[in-house]
């Protein structure tokens, strides 16, 4: 079910134990070959598939498309809001959800730059609403072990506008992929302890802009390994986990 497609009268009949899911995404540069709304498309694609399996067992909110992308601002077209804005705006949306009686909430994240503030949101909102069950999920972490078996690239091949994001876009929105602009592996390494991969996390965090990490290409990883078939494998791995998490919330007492 889509929150914004129901009428106010139809809301009266909805079971308040139904899990409510909100995608937080990004509108930011994704290299020369992917559209700026890649993270919106990927988040929406996973939720479309999850809804096919869960039917009325999930209530999906309109996505928050523009989030925290400060580290991409050197690239034209990127939109970003401050962490404080994200916390206030997404927090207010969730407050509205709670005021309508829902208690099971999943914030489903499709953008790396939302991970830290998403955790803060979870801790603040959870502490305010002890009677709620609120989860924060980031897709590549949710299905990390399965995704590790799907990747062909080595360390840092899966990062941004990379093997995985290119595969998912070739599957979900092929018209938003400029195939002739798909480049080779791109990653500028740093200290060993700070070298990062979407799935193989670093041991420590070092601030670097996407411009620095990508050597100016906007790509961190290996988009040349992207295929629609791999996009389907990734989709099934992520959606299986997402459906399990959402289903477990509605089944819990
Ligand atoms: Zn992305």
XYZ file of C-alpha atoms and ligand atoms in Angstrom:
254
model
C 0.000 0.000 0.000
C 1.129 3.524 -0.770
C 0.476 6.041 1.989
C -0.240 8.947 -0.374
C -2.582 6.959 -2.613
C -5.117 6.193 0.124
C -7.969 8.494 1.039
C -8.268 9.822 4.558
C -11.372 7.620 5.037
C -9.513 4.517 3.893
C -6.954 5.072 6.638
C -9.559 4.259 9.269
C -9.595 0.643 8.171
C -5.841 0.038 8.204
C -4.402 -2.248 10.861
C -2.137 -0.010 12.949
C 0.371 -2.846 13.439
C 1.195 -2.607 9.703
C 4.870 -1.662 9.287
C 5.405 1.754 7.685
C 8.472 2.115 5.452
C 10.206 5.356 4.446
C 12.958 5.466 1.831
C 15.621 8.121 2.387
C 17.746 8.588 -0.731
C 19.805 11.250 -2.538
C 19.855 13.469 -5.608
C 23.553 13.726 -6.342
C 26.145 13.080 -8.998
C 26.624 9.433 -9.956
C 29.527 9.735 -12.356
C 29.203 10.477 -16.078
C 26.931 7.491 -16.753
C 24.106 7.473 -14.174
C 21.272 9.952 -13.538
C 21.349 12.124 -10.435
C 18.350 10.330 -8.918
C 20.058 6.918 -8.927
C 19.604 6.409 -5.169
C 15.913 7.378 -5.451
C 15.446 4.893 -8.295
C 17.256 2.072 -6.493
C 15.385 2.604 -3.210
C 12.056 2.752 -5.046
C 12.917 -0.360 -7.067
C 13.562 -2.421 -3.928
C 10.342 -1.163 -2.336
C 8.310 -1.976 -5.474
C 9.581 -5.547 -5.317
C 9.005 -5.807 -1.570
C 5.447 -4.543 -1.995
C 4.785 -7.282 -4.575
C 5.577 -9.840 -1.859
C 4.078 -8.088 1.168
C 0.930 -6.633 -0.477
C -1.176 -5.100 2.321
C 1.473 -6.103 4.867
C 3.392 -2.884 4.307
C 2.526 0.823 4.071
C 5.075 2.794 2.030
C 5.547 6.530 2.580
C 6.544 8.961 -0.187
C 10.352 8.901 -0.413
C 12.527 11.675 0.963
C 14.598 12.190 -2.161
C 16.995 15.018 -1.258
C 19.147 14.183 1.742
C 22.755 14.600 2.934
C 25.187 14.850 0.006
C 27.610 17.573 1.072
C 30.581 15.368 0.102
C 29.345 15.405 -3.546
C 28.780 19.155 -3.850
C 31.858 19.730 -6.010
C 29.923 17.997 -8.792
C 27.245 19.906 -10.730
C 23.636 19.003 -10.057
C 24.067 17.610 -6.561
C 21.442 18.712 -4.021
C 22.078 18.503 -0.293
C 20.463 19.358 3.024
C 22.227 19.851 6.345
C 22.253 17.012 8.871
C 20.117 19.166 11.183
C 17.547 19.598 8.404
C 17.414 15.858 7.738
C 16.956 15.133 11.421
C 14.151 17.679 11.767
C 12.360 16.887 8.501
C 12.510 13.094 8.565
C 11.834 13.171 12.315
C 8.678 15.231 11.735
C 7.439 12.797 9.078
C 7.886 9.927 11.521
C 6.103 11.929 14.271
C 3.103 12.250 11.916
C 3.146 8.495 11.344
C 3.115 7.845 15.094
C 0.303 10.360 15.664
C -1.858 8.315 13.286
C -1.355 5.290 15.493
C 1.387 3.314 13.739
C 4.125 1.825 15.910
C 6.289 -0.263 13.538
C 8.554 1.903 11.391
C 11.396 1.119 8.992
C 13.629 3.844 7.579
C 15.093 2.237 4.451
C 18.244 3.995 3.292
C 19.737 3.933 -0.206
C 22.536 6.520 0.215
C 25.873 6.289 2.034
C 25.773 9.892 3.232
C 22.615 9.200 5.256
C 24.070 6.408 7.355
C 25.535 8.402 10.238
C 22.627 10.820 10.613
C 20.186 7.936 10.150
C 21.682 6.272 13.205
C 21.245 9.521 15.165
C 17.633 9.743 13.989
C 17.046 6.168 15.123
C 18.496 6.808 18.570
C 16.674 10.119 19.108
C 13.328 8.950 17.763
C 13.551 5.580 19.483
C 14.281 7.205 22.836
C 11.277 9.555 22.427
C 8.949 6.712 21.425
C 9.723 3.706 23.606
C 6.413 2.151 22.545
C 7.526 2.083 18.888
C 9.689 -0.390 17.074
C 11.826 1.678 14.732
C 14.541 0.257 12.470
C 17.119 1.898 10.215
C 18.316 -0.262 7.307
C 20.842 0.467 4.571
C 20.390 -1.918 1.645
C 24.012 -2.997 1.083
C 24.512 -3.711 4.755
C 21.195 -5.519 5.125
C 22.260 -8.143 2.578
C 26.037 -7.831 2.999
C 26.983 -11.534 3.156
C 24.843 -12.421 0.118
C 26.099 -9.424 -1.843
C 29.699 -10.432 -1.178
C 29.029 -13.645 -3.150
C 27.551 -11.718 -6.110
C 30.333 -9.160 -6.622
C 33.059 -9.769 -9.182
C 35.192 -6.749 -8.353
C 37.885 -6.765 -5.712
C 38.161 -4.365 -2.782
C 36.634 -0.921 -3.496
C 34.929 -2.079 -6.701
C 31.595 -1.632 -4.917
C 31.311 1.944 -3.682
C 29.537 4.636 -5.697
C 28.185 4.595 -9.290
C 29.972 1.255 -9.150
C 29.539 -2.410 -10.111
C 26.365 -2.674 -7.995
C 24.684 0.677 -8.618
C 25.311 0.386 -12.364
C 23.870 -3.165 -12.356
C 20.757 -2.024 -10.486
C 20.209 0.930 -12.824
C 20.641 -1.259 -15.927
C 17.819 -3.384 -14.503
C 15.497 -0.780 -12.975
C 15.948 2.285 -15.190
C 18.019 1.461 -18.291
C 17.059 4.768 -19.928
C 18.874 6.589 -17.105
C 22.176 4.860 -17.912
C 24.474 6.482 -20.502
C 26.104 3.230 -21.579
C 28.742 4.878 -23.745
C 29.962 6.803 -20.688
C 30.506 3.757 -18.453
C 34.161 3.950 -17.434
C 36.763 1.687 -15.856
C 37.616 1.044 -12.202
C 38.197 4.270 -10.321
C 39.359 4.604 -6.716
C 42.017 6.731 -5.058
C 43.327 4.850 -2.047
C 44.370 6.386 1.253
C 45.612 4.991 4.566
C 45.033 1.242 4.854
C 42.865 1.687 7.929
C 40.612 4.165 6.127
C 40.239 2.463 2.747
C 36.522 1.802 2.377
C 34.177 -0.382 0.357
C 30.371 -0.436 0.508
C 30.379 -3.973 1.902
C 33.861 -4.342 3.356
C 33.814 -1.481 5.842
C 36.986 0.341 6.848
C 38.474 0.017 10.326
C 38.361 3.756 10.845
C 36.712 6.751 9.231
C 38.655 9.492 7.467
C 36.817 12.436 5.920
C 37.294 12.602 2.176
C 35.138 14.185 -0.498
C 33.835 12.119 -3.379
C 36.010 14.270 -5.621
C 39.108 13.079 -3.745
C 37.985 9.442 -3.492
C 37.153 9.256 -7.184
C 40.086 11.273 -8.524
C 37.558 13.664 -10.022
C 35.593 11.081 -12.026
C 32.651 10.901 -9.606
C 32.901 7.101 -9.759
C 34.280 5.029 -6.909
C 34.320 1.383 -7.940
C 34.073 -0.577 -11.163
C 30.989 0.262 -13.252
C 32.342 -1.751 -16.202
C 31.310 -4.931 -14.352
C 27.665 -3.842 -14.154
C 25.013 -6.018 -15.819
C 21.227 -6.146 -15.555
C 21.476 -9.824 -14.612
C 23.647 -8.951 -11.650
C 21.128 -6.241 -10.800
C 18.471 -8.947 -10.558
C 20.651 -11.070 -8.250
C 21.305 -8.058 -6.015
C 17.593 -7.230 -6.005
C 16.563 -10.693 -4.907
C 19.160 -10.759 -2.113
C 18.143 -7.344 -0.756
C 14.382 -7.805 -1.142
C 14.459 -11.202 0.603
C 16.099 -9.580 3.626
C 13.866 -6.514 3.530
C 10.699 -8.623 3.360
C 11.922 -10.685 6.293
C 12.606 -7.598 8.427
C 9.288 -5.924 7.607
C 7.392 -9.190 8.104
C 9.044 -9.759 11.475
C 7.824 -6.360 12.710
C 4.189 -7.078 11.871
C 4.380 -10.571 13.370
C 5.850 -9.369 16.670
C 3.422 -8.770 19.595
Zn 24.170 5.951 -5.117
